[in-house]
Tab-separated table of C-alpha atoms in Angstrom:
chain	number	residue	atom	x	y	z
A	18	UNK	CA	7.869	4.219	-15.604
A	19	UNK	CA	7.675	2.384	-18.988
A	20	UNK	CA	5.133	0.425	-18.188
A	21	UNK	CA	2.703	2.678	-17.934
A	22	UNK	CA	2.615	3.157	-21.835
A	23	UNK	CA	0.924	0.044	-21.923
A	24	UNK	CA	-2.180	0.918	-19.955
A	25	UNK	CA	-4.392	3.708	-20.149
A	26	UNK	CA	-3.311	4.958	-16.829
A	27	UNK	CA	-2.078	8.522	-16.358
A	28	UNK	CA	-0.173	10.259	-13.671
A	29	UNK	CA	-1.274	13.171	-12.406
A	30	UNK	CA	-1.289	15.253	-9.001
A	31	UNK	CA	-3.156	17.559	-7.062
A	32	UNK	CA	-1.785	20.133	-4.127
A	33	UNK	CA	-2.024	18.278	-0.289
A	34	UNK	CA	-0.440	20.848	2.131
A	35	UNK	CA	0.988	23.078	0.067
A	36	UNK	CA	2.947	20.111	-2.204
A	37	UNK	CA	2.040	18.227	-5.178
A	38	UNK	CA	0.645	14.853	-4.523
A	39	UNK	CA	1.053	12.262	-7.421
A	40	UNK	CA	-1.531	9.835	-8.291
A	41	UNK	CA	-1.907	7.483	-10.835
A	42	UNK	CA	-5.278	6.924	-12.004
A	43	UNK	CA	-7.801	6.102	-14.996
A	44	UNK	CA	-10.464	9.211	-16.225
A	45	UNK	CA	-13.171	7.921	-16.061
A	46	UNK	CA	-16.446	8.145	-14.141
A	47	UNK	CA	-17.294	6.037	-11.622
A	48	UNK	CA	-17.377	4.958	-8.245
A	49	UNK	CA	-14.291	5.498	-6.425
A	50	UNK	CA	-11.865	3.102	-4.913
A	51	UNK	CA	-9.054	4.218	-3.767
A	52	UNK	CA	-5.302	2.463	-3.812
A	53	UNK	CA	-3.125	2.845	-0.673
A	54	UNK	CA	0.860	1.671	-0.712
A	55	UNK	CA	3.221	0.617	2.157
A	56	UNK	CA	6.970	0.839	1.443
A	57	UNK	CA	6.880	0.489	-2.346
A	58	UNK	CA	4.877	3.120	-4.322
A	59	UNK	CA	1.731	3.683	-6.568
A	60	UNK	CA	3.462	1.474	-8.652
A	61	UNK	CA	2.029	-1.567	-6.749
A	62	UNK	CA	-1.247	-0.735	-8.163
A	63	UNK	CA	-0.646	-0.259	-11.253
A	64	UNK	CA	-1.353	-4.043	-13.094
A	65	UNK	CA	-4.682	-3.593	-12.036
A	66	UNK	CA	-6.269	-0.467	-12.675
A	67	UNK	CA	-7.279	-0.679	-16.150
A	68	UNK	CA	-9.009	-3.873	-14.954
A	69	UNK	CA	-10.376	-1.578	-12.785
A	70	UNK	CA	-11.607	0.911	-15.010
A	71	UNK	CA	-13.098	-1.767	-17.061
A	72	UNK	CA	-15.471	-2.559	-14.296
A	73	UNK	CA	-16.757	0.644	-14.130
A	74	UNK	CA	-14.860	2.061	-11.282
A	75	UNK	CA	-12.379	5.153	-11.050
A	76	UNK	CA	-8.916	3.895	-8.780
A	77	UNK	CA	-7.223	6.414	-7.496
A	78	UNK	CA	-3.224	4.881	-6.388
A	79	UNK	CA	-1.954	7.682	-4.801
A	80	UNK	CA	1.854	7.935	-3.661
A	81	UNK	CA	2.007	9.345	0.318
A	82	UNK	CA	3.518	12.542	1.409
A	83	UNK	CA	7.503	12.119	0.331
A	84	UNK	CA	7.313	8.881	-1.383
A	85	UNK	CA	7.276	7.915	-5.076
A	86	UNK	CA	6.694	10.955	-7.200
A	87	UNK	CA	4.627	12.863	-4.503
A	88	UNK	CA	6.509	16.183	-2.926
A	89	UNK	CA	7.002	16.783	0.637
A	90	UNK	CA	9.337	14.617	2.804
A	91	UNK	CA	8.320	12.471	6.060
A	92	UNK	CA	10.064	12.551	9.761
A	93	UNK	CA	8.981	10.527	12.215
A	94	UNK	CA	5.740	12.038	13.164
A	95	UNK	CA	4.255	12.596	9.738
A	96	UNK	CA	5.438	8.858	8.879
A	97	UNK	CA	2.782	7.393	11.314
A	98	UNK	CA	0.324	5.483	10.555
A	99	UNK	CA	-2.251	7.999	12.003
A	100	UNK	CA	-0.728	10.487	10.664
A	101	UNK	CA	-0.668	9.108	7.293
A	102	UNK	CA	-4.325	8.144	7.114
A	103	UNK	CA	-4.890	12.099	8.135
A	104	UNK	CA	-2.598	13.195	5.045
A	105	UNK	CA	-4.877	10.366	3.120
A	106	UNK	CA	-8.263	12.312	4.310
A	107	UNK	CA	-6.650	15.218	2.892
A	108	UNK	CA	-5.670	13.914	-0.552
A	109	UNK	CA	-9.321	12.448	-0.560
A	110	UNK	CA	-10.657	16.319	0.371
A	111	UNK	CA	-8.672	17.678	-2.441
A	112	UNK	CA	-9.726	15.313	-5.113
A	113	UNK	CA	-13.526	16.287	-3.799
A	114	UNK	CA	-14.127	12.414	-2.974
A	115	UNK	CA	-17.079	12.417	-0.790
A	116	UNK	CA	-19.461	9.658	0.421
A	117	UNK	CA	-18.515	5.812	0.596
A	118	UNK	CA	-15.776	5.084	-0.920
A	119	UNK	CA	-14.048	1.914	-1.303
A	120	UNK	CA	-10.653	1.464	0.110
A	121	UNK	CA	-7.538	-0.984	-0.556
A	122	UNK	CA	-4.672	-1.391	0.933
A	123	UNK	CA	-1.233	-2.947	0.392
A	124	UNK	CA	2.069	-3.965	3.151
A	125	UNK	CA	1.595	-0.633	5.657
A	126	UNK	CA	-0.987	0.684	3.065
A	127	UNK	CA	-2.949	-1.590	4.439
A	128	UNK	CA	-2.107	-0.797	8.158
A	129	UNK	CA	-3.303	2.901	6.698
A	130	UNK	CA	-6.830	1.359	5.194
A	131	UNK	CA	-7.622	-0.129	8.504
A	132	UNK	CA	-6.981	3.080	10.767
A	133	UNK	CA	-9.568	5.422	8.191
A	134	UNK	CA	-12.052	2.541	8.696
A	135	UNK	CA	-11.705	2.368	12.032
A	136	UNK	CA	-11.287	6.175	13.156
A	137	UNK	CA	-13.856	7.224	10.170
A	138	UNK	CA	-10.860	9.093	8.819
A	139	UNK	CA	-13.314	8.537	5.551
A	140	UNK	CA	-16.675	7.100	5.168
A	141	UNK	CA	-15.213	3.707	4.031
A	142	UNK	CA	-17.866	1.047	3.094
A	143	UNK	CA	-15.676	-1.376	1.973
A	144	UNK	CA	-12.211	-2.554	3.018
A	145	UNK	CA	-9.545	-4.515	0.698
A	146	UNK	CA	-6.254	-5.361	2.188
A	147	UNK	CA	-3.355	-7.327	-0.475
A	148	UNK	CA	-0.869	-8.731	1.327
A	149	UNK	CA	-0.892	-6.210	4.300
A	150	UNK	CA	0.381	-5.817	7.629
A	151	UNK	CA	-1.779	-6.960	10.087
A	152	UNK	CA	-1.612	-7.908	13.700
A	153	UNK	CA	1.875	-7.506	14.768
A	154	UNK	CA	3.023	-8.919	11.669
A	155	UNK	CA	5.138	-5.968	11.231
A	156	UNK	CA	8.066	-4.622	10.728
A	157	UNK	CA	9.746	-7.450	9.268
A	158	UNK	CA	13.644	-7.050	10.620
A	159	UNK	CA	14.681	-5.518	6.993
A	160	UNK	CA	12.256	-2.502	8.361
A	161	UNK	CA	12.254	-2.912	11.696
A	162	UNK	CA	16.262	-1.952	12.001
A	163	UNK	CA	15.995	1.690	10.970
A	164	UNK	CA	13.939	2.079	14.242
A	165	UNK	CA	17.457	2.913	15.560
A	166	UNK	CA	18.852	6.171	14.406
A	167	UNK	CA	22.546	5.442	14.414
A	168	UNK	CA	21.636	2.641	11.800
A	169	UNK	CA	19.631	5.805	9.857
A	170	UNK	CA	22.371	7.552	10.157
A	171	UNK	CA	25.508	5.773	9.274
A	172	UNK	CA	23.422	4.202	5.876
A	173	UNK	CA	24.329	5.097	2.640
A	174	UNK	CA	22.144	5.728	-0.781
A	175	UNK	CA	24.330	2.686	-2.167
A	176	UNK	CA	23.065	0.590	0.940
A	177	UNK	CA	19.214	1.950	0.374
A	178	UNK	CA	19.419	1.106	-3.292
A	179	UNK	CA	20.775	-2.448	-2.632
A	180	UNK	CA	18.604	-3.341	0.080
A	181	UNK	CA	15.375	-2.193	-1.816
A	182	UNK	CA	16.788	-4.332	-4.977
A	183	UNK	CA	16.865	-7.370	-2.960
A	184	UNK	CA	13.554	-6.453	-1.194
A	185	UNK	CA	11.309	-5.878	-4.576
A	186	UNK	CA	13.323	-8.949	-6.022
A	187	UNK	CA	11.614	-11.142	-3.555
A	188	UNK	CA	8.466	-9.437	-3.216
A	189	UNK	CA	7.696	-9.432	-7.253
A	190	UNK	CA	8.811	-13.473	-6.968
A	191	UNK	CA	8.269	-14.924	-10.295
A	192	UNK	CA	7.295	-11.639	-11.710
A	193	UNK	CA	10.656	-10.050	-11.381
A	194	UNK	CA	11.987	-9.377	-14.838
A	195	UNK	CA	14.950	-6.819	-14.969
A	196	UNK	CA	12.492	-3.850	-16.325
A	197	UNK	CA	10.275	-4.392	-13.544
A	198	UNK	CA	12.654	-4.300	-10.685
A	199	UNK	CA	13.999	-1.245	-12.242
A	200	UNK	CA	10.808	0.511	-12.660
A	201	UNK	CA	10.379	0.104	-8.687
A	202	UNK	CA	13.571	1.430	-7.968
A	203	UNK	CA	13.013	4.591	-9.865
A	204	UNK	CA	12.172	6.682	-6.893
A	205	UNK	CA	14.639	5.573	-4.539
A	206	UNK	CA	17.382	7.582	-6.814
A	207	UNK	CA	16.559	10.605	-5.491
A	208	UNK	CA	17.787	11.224	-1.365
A	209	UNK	CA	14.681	12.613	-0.119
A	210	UNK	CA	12.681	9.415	-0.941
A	211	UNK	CA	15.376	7.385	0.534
A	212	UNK	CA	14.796	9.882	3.570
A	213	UNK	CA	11.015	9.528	4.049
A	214	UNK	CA	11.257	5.822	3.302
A	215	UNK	CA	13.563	5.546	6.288
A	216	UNK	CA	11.484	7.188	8.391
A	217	UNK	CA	8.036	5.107	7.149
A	218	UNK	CA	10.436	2.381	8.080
A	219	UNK	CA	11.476	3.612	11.326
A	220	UNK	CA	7.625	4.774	12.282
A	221	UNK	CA	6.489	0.947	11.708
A	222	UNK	CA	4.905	-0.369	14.924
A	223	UNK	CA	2.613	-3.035	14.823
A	224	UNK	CA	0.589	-1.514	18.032
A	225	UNK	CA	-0.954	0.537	15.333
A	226	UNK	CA	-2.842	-2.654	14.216
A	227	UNK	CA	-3.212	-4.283	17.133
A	228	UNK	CA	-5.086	-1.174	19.175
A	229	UNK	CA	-7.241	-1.349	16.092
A	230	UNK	CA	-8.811	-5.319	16.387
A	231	UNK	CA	-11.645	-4.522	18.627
A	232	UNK	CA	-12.936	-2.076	16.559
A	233	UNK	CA	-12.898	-4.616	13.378
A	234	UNK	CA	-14.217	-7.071	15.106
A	235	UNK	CA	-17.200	-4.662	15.610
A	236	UNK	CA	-17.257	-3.190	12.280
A	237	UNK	CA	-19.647	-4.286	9.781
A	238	UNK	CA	-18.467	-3.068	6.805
A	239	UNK	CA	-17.627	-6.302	3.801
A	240	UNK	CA	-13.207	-7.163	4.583
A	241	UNK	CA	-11.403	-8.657	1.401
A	242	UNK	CA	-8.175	-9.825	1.977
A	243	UNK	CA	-6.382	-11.086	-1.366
A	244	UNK	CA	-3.589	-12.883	-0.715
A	245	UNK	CA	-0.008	-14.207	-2.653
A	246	UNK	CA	0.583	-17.370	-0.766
A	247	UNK	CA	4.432	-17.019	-1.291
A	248	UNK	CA	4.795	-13.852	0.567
A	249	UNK	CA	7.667	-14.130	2.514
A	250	UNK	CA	7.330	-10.810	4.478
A	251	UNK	CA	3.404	-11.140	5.025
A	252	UNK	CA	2.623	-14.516	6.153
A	253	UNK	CA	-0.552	-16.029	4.814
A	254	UNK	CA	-0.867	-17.528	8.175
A	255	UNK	CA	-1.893	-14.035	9.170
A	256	UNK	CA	-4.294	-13.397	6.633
A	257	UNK	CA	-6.148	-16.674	7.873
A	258	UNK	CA	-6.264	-15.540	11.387
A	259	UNK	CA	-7.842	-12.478	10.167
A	260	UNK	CA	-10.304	-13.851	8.180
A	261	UNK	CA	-11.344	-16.480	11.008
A	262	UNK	CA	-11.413	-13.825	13.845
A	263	UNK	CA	-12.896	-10.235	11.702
A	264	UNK	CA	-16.631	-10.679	10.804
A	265	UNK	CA	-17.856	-9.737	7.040
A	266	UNK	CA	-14.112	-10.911	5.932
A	267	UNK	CA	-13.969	-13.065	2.453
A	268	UNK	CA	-10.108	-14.596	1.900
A	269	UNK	CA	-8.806	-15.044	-1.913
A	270	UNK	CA	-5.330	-16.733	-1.635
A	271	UNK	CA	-3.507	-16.225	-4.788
A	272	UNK	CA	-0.730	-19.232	-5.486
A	273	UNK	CA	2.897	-18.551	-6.723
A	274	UNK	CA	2.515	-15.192	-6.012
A	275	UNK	CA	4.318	-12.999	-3.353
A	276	UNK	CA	4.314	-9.814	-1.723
A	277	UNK	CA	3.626	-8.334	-4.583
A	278	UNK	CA	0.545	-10.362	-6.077
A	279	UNK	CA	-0.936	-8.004	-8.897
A	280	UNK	CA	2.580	-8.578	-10.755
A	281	UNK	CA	1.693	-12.050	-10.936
A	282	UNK	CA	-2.036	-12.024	-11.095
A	283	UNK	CA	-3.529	-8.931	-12.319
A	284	UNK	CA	-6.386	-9.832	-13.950
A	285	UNK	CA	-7.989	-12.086	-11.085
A	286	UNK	CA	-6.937	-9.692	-8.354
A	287	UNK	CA	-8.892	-6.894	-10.578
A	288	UNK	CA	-11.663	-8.943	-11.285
A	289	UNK	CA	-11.777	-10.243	-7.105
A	290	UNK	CA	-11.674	-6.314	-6.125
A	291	UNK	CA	-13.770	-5.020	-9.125
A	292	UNK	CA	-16.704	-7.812	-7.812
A	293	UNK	CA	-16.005	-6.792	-4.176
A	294	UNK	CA	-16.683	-3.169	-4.504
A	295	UNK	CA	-19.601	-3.194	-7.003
A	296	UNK	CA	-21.880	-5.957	-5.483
């Protein structure tokens, strides 16, 4: 991760059911807000934490159970969204985070963000979702196929590899330099991460979101969506619905940007989440 050199981010871990979870984060104090991914990795997150940090805050971008650098390895239960927002109560219970805390959420990260609001997996006072699932937006077919296991099974690491290129290629849009696309493939190298990501993939069902509407509708707690308008997996048709039909919702759209939006903004999407949480 050479990018990380550049910021004054640092990755660390802490123990979540007897493996190491990684995290990147700034060490500061501060309010916490805390950074949740969907089929990338912490690495999402990481444009915008300094920016972040400046505002006073401490973000936590944690990488779930089997994914990016954390340890551990999903199946099919454990890749759940309920299941994940449990393991995400327990990474929050080992870093001692207690009280409100803020929450964002990106692609099934933010399918994750919702269920802790809604189930009170953590006392969550304020949601952020960037570019997230939502509705049955999800899976998109590139997910959706390794729902069937003979498809699991009969894939290769060369297949993985090539299919995540062309995914984070369109997803970073005009942010996709060579380093960049590289840096998000790091993890996928090693064949239990290409594992668990199969099996995040083949968990994805959108009835996790949509048994979850009521409940937002209801909720009072202050909604952010932040949006790259050029997402081509995430519609921004969707986040308008939400924002028309969810009380306490406030919509940023972000232009020529894509799935990925805090490669091509970071300093407005830091400075739209940084306002969010602290007013």
């Amino acid at each position: 991760m050479n990018e990380i050199a550049a910021t004054t981010a640092v990755r660390t871990t802490v123990e979540v059911d007897g493996d190491l979870a990684s995290y990147l984060t700034v060490e500061r104090d501060g309010p916490v807000v805390l950074l949740l991914h969907g089929t990338y990795w912490s690495r999402v997150w990481l444009p915008v934490l300094d920016g972040l940090a400046q505002a006073g805050l401490r973000p936590v971008a944690v990488d779930l159970r089997g994914l990016g650098f954390s340890g551990g390895e999903l199946d099919l239960e454990t890749a759940t969204v309920p299941a994940l927002a449990e393991w995400v109560g327990r990474f929050a219970s080992a870093l001692e985070i207690s009280g409100p805390v803020a929450v964002a959420g990106h692609d099934i990260g933010g399918a994750i963000a919702q269920h802790l609001l809604v189930h009170d997996g953590l006392e969550v006072d304020r949601l952020a979702l960037v570019n997230s699932v939502t509705y049955d937006s999800w899976p998109v077919p590139g997910v959706a196929r390794f729902r069937d296991p003979n498809i699991v099974a009969a894939t290769t690491a060369e297949e993985v590899l090539s299919a995540r290129r062309r995914a984070v290629t369109m997803a970073l849009a005009g942010a996709a330099t060579q380093q960049r696309i590289d840096d998000y493939l790091e993890p996928w190298a090693e064949a239990r991460v290409r594992r668990s990501w199969m099996n995040l993939a083949g968990a994805a069902d959108s009835r996790y979101t949509m048994d979850l509407v009521p409940a937002l509708r209801r909720s009072p707690v202050p909604k952010l969506l932040i949006w790259g308008e050029d997402d081509e997996f995430q519609k921004v048709e969707y986040a308008e619905r939400f924002s028309s039909e969810i009380p306490h919702t406030t919509l940023v759209r972000i232009p020529d940007a894509g799935h990925i939006p805090t490669e091509n903004a970071p300093d407005r999407i830091a400075r739209a989440l940084a306002d969010f949480i602290t007013r």
